[in-house]
Coordinates of C-alpha atoms in Angstrom, one line a residue:
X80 CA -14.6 -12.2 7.2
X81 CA -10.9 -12.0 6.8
X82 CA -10.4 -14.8 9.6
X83 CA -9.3 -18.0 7.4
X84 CA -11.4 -21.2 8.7
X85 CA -8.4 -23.4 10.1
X86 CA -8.9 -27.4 9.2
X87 CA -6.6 -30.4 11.1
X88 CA -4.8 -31.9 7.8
X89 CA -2.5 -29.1 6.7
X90 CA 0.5 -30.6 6.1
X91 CA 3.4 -28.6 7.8
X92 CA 6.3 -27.6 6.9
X93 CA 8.7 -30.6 7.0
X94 CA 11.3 -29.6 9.1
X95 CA 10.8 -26.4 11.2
X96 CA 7.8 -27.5 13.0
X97 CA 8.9 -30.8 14.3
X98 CA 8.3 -30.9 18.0
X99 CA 10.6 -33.4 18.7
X100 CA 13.7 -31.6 17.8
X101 CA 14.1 -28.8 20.8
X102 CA 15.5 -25.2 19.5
X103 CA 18.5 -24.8 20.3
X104 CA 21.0 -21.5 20.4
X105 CA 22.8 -22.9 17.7
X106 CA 19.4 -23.5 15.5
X107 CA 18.5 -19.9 16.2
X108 CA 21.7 -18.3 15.3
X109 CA 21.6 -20.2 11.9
X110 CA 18.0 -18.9 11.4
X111 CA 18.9 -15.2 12.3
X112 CA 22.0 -15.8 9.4
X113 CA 19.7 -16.7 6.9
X114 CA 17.1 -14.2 7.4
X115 CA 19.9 -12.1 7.9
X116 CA 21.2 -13.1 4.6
X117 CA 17.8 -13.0 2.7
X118 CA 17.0 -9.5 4.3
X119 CA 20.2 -8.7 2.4
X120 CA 19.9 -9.7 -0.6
X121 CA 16.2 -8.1 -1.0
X122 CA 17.6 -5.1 -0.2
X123 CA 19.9 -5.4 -2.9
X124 CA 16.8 -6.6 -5.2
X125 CA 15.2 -3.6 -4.0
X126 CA 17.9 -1.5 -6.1
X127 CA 17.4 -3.8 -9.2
X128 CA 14.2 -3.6 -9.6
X129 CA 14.3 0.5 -8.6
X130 CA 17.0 0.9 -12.0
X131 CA 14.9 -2.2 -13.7
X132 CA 11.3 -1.0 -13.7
X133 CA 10.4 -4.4 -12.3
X134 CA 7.8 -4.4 -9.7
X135 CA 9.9 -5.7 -6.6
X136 CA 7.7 -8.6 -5.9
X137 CA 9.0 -10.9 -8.7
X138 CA 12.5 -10.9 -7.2
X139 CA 11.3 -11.7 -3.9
X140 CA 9.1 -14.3 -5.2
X141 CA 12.1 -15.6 -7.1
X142 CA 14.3 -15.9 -3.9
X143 CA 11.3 -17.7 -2.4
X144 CA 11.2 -20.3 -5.2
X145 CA 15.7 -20.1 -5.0
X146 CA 15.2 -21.3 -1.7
X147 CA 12.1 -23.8 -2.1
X148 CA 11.8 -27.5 -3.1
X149 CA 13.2 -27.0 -7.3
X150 CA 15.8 -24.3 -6.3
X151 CA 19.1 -24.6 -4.8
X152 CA 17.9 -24.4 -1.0
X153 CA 15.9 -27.6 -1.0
X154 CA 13.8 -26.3 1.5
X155 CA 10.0 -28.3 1.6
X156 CA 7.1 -26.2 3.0
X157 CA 3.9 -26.2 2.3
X158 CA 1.5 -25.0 5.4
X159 CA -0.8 -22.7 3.4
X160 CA -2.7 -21.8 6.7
X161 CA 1.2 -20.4 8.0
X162 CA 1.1 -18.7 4.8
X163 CA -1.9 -17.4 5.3
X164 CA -2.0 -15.9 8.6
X165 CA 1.4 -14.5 7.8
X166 CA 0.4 -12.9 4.4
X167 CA -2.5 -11.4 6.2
X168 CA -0.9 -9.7 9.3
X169 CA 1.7 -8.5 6.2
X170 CA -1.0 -7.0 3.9
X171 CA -2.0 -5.4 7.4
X172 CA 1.3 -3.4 7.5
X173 CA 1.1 -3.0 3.7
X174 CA -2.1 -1.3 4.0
X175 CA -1.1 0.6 7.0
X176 CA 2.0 2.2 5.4
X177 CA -0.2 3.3 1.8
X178 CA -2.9 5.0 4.3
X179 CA -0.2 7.1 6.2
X180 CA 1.2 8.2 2.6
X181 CA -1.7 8.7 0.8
X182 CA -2.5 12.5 0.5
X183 CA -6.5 13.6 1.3
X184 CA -6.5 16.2 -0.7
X185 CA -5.3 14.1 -3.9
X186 CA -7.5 11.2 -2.9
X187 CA -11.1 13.4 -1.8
X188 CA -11.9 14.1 -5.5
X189 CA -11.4 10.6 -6.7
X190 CA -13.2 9.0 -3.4
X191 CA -16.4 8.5 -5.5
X192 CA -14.6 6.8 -8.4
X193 CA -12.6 4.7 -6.0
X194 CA -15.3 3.6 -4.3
X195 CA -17.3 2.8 -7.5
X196 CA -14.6 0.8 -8.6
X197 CA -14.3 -1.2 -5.3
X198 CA -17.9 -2.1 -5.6
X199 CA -19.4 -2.3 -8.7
X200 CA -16.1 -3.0 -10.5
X201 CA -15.2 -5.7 -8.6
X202 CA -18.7 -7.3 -9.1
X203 CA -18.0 -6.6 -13.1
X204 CA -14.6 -8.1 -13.0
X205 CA -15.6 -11.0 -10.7
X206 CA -18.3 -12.1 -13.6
X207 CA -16.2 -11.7 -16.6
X208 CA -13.4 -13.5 -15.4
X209 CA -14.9 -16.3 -14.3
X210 CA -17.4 -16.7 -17.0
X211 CA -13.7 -16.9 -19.0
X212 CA -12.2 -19.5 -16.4
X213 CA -15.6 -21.6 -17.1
X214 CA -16.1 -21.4 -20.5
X215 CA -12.7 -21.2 -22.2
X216 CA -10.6 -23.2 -19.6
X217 CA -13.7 -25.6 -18.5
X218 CA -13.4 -24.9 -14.6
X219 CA -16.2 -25.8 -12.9
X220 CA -18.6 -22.8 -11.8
X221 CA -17.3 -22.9 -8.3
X222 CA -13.9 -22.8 -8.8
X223 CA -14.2 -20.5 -11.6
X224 CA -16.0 -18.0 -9.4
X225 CA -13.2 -18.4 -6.9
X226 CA -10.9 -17.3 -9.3
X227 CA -12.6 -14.7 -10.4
X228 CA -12.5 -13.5 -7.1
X229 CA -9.6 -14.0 -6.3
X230 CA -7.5 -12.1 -9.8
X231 CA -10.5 -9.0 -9.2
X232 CA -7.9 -7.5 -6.1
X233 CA -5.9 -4.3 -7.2
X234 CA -2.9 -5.4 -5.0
X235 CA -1.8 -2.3 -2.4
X236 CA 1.8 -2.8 -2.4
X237 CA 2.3 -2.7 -6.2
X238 CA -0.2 -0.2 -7.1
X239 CA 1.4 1.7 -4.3
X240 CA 5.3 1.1 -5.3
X241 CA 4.9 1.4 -9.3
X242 CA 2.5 4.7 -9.2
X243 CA 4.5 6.8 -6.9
X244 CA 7.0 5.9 -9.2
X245 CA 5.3 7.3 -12.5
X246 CA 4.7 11.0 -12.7
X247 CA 0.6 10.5 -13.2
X248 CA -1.9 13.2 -12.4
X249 CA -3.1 13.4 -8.9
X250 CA -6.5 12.5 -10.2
X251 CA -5.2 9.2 -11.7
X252 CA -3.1 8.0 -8.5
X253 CA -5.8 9.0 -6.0
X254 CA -8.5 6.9 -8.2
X255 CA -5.8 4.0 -8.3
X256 CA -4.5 4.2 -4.3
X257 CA -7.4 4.5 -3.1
X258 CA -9.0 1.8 -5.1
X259 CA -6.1 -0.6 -4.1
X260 CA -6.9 -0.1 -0.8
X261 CA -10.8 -0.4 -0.6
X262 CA -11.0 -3.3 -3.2
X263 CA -9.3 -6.2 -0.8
X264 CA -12.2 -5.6 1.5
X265 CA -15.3 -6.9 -0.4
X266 CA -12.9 -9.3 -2.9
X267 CA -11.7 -11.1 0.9
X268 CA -15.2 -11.4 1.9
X269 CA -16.3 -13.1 -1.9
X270 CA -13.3 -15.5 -1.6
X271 CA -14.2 -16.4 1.8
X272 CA -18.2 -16.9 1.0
X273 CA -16.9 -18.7 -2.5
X274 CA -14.8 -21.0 -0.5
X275 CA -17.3 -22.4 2.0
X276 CA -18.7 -25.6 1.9
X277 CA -21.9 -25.1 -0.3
X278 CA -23.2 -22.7 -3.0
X279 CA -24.4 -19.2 -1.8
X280 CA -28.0 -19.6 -2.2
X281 CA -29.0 -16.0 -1.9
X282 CA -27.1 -13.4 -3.5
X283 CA -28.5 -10.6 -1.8
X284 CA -28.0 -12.0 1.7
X285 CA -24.0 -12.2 0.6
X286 CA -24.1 -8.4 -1.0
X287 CA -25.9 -7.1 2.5
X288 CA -23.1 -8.9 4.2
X289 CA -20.6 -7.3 2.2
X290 CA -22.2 -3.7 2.7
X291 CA -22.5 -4.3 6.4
X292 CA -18.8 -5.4 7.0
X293 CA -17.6 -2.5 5.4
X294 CA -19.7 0.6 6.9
X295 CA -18.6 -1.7 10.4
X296 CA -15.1 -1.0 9.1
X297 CA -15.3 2.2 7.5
X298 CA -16.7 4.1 10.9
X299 CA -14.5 1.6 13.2
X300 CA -11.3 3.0 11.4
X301 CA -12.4 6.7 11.0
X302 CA -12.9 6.4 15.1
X303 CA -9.9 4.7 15.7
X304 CA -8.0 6.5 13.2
X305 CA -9.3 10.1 14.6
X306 CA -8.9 9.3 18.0
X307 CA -5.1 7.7 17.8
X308 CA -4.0 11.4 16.0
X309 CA -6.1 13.4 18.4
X310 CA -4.0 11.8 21.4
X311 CA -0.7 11.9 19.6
X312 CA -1.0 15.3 19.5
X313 CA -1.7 16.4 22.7
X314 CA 0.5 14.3 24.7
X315 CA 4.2 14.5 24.3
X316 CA 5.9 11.3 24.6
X317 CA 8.9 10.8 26.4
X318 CA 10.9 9.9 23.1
X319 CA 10.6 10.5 19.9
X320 CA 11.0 7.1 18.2
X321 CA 7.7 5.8 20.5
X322 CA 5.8 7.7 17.8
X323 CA 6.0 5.9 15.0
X324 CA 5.6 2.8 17.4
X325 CA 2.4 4.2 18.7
X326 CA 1.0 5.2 15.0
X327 CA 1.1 1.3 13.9
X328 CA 0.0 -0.2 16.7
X329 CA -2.8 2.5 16.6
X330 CA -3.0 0.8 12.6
X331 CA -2.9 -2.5 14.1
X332 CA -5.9 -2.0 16.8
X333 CA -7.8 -0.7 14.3
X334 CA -7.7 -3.6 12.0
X335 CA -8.3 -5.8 15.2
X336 CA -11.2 -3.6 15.9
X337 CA -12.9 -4.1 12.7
X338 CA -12.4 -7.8 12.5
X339 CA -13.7 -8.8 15.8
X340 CA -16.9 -6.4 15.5
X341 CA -17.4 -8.3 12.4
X342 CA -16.6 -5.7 9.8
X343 CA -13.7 -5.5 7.2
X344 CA -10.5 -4.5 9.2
X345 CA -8.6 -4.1 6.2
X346 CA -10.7 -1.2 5.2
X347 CA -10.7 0.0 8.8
X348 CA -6.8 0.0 9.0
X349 CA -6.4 1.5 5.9
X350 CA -8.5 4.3 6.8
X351 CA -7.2 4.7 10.0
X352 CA -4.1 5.0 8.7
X353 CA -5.1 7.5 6.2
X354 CA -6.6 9.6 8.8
X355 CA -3.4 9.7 10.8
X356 CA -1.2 10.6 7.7
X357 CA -2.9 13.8 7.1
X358 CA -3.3 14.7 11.2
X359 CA 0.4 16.8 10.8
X360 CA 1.3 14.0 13.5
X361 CA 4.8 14.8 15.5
X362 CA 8.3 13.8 14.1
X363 CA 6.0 12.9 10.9
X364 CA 9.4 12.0 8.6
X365 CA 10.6 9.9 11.2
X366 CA 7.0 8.1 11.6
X367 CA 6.9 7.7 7.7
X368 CA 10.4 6.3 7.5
X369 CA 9.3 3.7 10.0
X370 CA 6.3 3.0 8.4
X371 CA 7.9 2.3 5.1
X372 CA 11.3 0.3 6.6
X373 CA 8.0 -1.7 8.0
X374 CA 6.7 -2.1 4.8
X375 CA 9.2 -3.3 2.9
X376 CA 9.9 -5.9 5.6
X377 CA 6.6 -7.1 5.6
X378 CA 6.4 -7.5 1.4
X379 CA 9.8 -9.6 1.8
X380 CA 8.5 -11.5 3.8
X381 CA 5.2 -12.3 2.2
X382 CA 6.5 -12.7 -1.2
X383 CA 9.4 -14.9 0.1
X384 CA 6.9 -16.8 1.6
X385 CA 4.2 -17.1 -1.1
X386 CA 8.0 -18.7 -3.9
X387 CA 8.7 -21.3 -1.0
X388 CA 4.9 -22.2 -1.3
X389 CA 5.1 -23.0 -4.9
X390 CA 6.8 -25.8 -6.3
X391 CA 7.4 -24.9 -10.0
X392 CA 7.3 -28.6 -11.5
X393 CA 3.7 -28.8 -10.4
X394 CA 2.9 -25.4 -13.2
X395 CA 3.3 -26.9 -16.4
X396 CA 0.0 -28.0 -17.3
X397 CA -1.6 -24.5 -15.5
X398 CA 0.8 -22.0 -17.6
X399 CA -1.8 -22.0 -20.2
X400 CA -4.9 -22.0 -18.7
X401 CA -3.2 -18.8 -16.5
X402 CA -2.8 -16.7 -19.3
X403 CA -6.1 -17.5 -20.9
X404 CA -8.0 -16.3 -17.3
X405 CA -4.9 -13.4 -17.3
X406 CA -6.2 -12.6 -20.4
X407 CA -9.7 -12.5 -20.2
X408 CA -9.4 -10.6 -17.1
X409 CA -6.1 -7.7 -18.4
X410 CA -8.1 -7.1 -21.9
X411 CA -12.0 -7.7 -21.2
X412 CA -12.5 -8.0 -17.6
X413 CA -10.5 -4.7 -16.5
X414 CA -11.4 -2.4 -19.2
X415 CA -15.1 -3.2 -18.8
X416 CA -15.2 -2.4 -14.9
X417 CA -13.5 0.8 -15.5
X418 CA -15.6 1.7 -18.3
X419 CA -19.0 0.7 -16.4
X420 CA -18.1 1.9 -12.5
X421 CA -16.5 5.3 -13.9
X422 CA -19.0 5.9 -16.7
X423 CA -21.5 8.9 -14.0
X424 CA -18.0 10.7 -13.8
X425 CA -17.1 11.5 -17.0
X426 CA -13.7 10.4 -16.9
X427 CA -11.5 11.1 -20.4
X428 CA -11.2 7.9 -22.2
X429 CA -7.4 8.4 -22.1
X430 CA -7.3 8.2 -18.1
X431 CA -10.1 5.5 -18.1
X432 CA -7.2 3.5 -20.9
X433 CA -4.3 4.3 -18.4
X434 CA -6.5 2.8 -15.4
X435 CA -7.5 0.1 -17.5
X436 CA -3.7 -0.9 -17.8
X437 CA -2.8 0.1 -14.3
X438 CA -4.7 -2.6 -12.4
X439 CA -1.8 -4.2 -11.0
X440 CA -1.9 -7.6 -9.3
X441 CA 0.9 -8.9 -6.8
X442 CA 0.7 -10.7 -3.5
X443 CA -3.1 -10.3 -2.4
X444 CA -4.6 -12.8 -5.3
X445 CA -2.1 -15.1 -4.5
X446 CA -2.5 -15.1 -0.7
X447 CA -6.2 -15.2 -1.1
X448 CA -5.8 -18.1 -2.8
X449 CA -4.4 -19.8 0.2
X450 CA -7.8 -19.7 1.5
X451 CA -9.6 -22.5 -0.7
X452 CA -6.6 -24.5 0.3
X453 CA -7.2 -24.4 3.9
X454 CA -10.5 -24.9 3.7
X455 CA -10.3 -28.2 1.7
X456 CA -11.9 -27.3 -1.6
X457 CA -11.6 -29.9 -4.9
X458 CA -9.0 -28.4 -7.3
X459 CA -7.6 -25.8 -4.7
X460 CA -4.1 -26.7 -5.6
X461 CA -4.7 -25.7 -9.2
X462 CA -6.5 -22.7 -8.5
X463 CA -3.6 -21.4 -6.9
X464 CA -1.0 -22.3 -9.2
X465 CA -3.0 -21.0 -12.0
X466 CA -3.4 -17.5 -9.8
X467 CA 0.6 -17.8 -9.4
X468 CA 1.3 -18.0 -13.1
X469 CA -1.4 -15.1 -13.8
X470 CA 0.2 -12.6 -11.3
X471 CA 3.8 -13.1 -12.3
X472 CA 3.6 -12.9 -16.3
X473 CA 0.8 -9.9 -16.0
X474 CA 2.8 -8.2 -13.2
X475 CA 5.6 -8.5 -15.5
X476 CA 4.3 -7.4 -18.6
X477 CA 2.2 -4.6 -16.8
X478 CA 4.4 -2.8 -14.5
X479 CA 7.4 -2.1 -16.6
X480 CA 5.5 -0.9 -19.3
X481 CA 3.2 1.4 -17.3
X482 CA 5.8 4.9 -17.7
X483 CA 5.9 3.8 -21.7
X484 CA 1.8 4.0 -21.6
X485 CA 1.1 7.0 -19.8
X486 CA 3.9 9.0 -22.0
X487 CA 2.1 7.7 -25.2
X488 CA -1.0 8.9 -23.7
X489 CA 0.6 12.4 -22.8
X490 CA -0.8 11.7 -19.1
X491 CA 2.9 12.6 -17.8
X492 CA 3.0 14.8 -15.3
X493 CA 6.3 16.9 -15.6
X494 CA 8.0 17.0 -11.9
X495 CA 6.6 18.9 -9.3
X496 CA 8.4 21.2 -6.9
X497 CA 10.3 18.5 -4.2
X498 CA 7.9 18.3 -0.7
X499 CA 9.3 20.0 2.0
X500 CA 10.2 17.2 4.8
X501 CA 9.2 18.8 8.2
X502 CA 9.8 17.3 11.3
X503 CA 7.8 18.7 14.5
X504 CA 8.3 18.1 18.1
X505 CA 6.1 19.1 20.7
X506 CA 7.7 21.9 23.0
X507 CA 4.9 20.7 25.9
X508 CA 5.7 23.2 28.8
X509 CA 6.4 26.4 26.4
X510 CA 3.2 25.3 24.5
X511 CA 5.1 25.5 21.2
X512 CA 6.5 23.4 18.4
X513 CA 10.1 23.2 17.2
X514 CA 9.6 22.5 13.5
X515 CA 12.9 21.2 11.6
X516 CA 12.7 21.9 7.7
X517 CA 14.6 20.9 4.9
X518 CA 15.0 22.4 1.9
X519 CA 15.2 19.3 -1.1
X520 CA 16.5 19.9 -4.4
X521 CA 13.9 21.6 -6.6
X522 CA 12.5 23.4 -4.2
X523 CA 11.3 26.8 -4.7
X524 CA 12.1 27.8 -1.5
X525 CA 16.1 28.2 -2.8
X526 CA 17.0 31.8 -2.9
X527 CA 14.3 33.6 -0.5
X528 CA 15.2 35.7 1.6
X529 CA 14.1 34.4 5.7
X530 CA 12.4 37.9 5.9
X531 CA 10.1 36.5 2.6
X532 CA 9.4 33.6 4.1
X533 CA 6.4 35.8 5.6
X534 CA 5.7 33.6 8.5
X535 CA 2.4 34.4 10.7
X536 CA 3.2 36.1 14.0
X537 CA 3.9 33.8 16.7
X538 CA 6.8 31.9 14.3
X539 CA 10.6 32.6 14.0
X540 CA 13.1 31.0 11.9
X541 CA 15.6 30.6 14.9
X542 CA 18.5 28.3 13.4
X543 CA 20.5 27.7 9.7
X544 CA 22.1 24.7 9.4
X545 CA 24.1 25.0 5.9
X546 CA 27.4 22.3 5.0
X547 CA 27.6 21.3 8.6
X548 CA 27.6 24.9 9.8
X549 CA 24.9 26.7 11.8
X550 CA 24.3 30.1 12.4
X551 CA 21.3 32.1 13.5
X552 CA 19.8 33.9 10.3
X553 CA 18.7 37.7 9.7
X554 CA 15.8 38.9 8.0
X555 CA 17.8 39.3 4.7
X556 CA 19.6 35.8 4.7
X557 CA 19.2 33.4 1.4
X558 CA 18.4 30.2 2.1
X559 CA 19.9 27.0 -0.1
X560 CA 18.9 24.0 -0.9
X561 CA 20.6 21.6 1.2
X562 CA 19.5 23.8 4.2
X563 CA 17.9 22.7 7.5
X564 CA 15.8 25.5 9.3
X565 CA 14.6 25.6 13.0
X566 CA 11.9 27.2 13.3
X567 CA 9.8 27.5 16.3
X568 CA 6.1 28.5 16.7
X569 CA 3.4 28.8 19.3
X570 CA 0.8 26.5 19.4
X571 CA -2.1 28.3 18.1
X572 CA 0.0 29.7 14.3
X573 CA 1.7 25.7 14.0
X574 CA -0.6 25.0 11.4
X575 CA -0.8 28.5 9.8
X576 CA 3.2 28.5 10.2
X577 CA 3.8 24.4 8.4
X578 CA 1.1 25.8 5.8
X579 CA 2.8 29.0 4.7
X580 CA 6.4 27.0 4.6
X581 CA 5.2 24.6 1.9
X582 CA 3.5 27.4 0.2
X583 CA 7.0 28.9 -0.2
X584 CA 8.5 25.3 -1.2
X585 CA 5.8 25.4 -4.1
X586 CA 5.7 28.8 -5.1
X587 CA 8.5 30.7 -4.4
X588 CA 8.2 34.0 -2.4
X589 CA 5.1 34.9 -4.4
X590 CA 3.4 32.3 -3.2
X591 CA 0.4 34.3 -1.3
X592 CA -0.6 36.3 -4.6
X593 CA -0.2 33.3 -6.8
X594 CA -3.0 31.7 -5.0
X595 CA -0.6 28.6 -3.6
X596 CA -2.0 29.4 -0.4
X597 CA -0.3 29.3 3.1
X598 CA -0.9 31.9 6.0
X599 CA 0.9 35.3 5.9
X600 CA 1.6 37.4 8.6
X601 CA -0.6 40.2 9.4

């Protein structure tokens, strides 16, 4: 169901798809400048809205509207199916970088709430809204239901950039990745079954669809997902940066999987990706690093995109029917689904106010609302203006003030001891691993002795590197932080050995009898 239906009127973009004017060197060199110059200045946007609070997406959406028809670049485009396509093979890579950072062992105990959310509070949010849209704004019931789909989408990339920001309790965060990423499945599927010609006549026939297409896309992604991290681990690549190559377009195939079998391949690419996140994959920090350069290119891009689709003199007369709907759906719609979907698990009423606040829109409501346009539906225009307005002022009001609501609701989390970042290559002929550690600020790995470190038998600390110096270590040598360890280990004690080493990070050299777990050596 995520395949957009194409139709033959969609006006292109004025002057970049004109086939009588032949690309030339000099039209591509003044293309690569520009995206040259915009990639530049998101970066720096990136920055701003890292010291700002802001969630990144409304400066990129403002370059996009800089550069569009009312701004100072003048530029007319308006293919919504290009849109489209492009903000789905974006939300693809969006979705693919969130599964390869989010933790299993945070997200297991919040899988039931997640997935009770996805469902049933998408179903509740769906109703409300639109029942608003109707009744308070006077939308017809057709494109009031496609708006109620449309807003009832967590987005990924802002749930995913603002909580990881916010020191939350693992509980909350796994509930609200995890949501983020299982939610665009059945809310693509509504929008798509909304924006066909016709009413659904059978309701039950569209929520046996909707089952179907995601057990398709849950197994097809476990598969591909199990498979791709089972083979990158037992065959050693010729170079290291073909790994993180090979883990997207691992991603990639599995959303490809589930889509052509029918099923939801955002769900199966987001499980996939979740699956190889928490395989202890080779060179993991460089494969992560990838995976989030890839990321941010792909939200520039979308969101840049999504402002040169707008033209902001057309948004007058929707600004207040937007934050009517916005409304309805921040204050009534929200706090009802996560009061109903979460109500078997007993969830403190302070969390359930947190998630209530935390259900962040960005770029998926407004590229889902691409689709009526290509498929021709009356008002489709206004739906999507009115779906632009809603996600900018909520996003704005919402993600800033996120920190200030947890801290009132003493959810806070004070920080944690700083990850180790390890970094393993496959030693295939000595069947071994060479694992390169580094020891972060805050880590309680600062001041143990190498002889503490208690590694399982089968694993040496081989190599300090310490202010550009490297020596090899004895038993009774201190590590820093700011240090960079070798340490090798056989194949069968690699797990045992990565365990035990972010055991120490965690817990200091006490780490086996304060229960932080990790293998010793016997």
């Amino acid at each position: 169901m995520e395949r957009g239906p194409r139709i033959s009127d969609t006006r292109p973009c004025d002057d970049l798809s004109r086939k009588d004017q032949p690309l030339t060197v000099h039209h591509l060199n003044q293309l690569l400048l520009v995206s040259a110059l915009v990639l530049l200045i998101a970066v720096a946007a990136v920055r701003v809205s890292s010291r700002s609070g802001l969630p990144s997406l409304l400066l990129y959406l403002g370059i996009g509207i800089a550069m569009g028809q009312d701004g100072i670049g003048d530029v007319s485009f308006s293919d919504a199916e290009l849109t489209q396509v492009i903000g789905y093979a974006a939300l693809v890579v969006i979705l693919a970088e969130g599964g390869l950072g989010t933790k299993w062992k945070e997200i297991k105990p919040a899988l039931p709430a997640a997935v009770a959310l996805s469902l049933v509070g998408v179903a509740v949010s769906v109703g409300v809204t639109a029942a608003g849209a109707h009744y308070l704004v006077g939308l017809a019931w057709h494109q009031a239901l496609i708006i109620g789909a449309v807003v009832s989408s967590t987005d990924a990339a802002a749930v995913f950039s603002v909580l990881r920001k916010v020191p939350l309790p693992s509980r909350i965060t796994g509930v609200l990745e995890a949501e983020s990423g299982f939610n665009d499945a059945p809310v693509v599927i509504l929008v798509v079954a909304f924006s066909a010609a016709g009413p659904v006549e059978h309701w039950y026939v569209l929520v046996g669809e909707i089952a179907l297409e995601l057990v398709i896309g849950a197994a097809l992604g476990l598969t591909v997902g199990w498979l791709g991290s089972y083979g990158l681990r037992h065959v050693a690549l010729p170079a290291s940066g073909l790994y993180p190559i090979a883990v997207m377009a691992i991603a990639t195939v599995a959303y490809a999987a589930g889509a052509m079998a029918h099923g939801s391949g955002f769900l199966a690419v987001y499980l996939a990706a979740m699956v190889m996140g928490n395989a202890k994959l080779p060179h993991w920090p460089a494969t992560r690093g990838f995976a989030e350069g890839l990321g941010w290119i792909a939200q520039i891009g979308m969101f840049v995109l999504l402002g040169l689709l707008v033209t902001p003199h057309e948004l007058t007369d929707d600004i207040v029917p937007a934050l009517v709907i916005g409304l309805v759906l921040t204050v009534v719609a929200r706090p009802l689904e996560v009061i109903l979907s979460l109500a078997p698990f007993r969830i403190p009423w302070r969390e359930q106010a947190l998630m209530s606040w935390a259900g962040l829109r960005g770029a998926v409501p407004i590229i889902l609302a691409t689709i009526p346009m290509v498929t021709g539906v009356e008002g489709s225009h206004r739906i999507f203006n009115i779906v632009f307005v809603l996600v900018v002022v909520y996003t704005l009001i919402q993600g800033p003030t996120l920190p200030w609501l947890a801290r009132k609701l003493k959810l806070g989390t004070s920080e944690e001891a700083a990850d180790l970042g390890i970094e393993s290559a496959p030693l295939e002929r000595l069947r071994g691993h060479l694992l390169s550690v580094s020891v972060p600020e805050g880590s309680r790995m600062h001041g143990v002795e190498v002889g503490e470190l208690r590694l399982p038998k089968g694993a040496a600390v081989t190599l300090v590197v310490r202010e550009g110096t490297s020596f090899v270590p004895s038993p009774t040598t201190v590590l820093r932080h700011g240090d960079e360890l070798l340490v090798v280990a056989t194949d069968p004690v690699r797990d045992a050995a990565e365990a035990r080493l972010r055991a120490v990070a965690q817990g200091g050299k006490l780490a086996g009898w304060l229960g932080t777990g990790g293998e010793t050596a016997r």
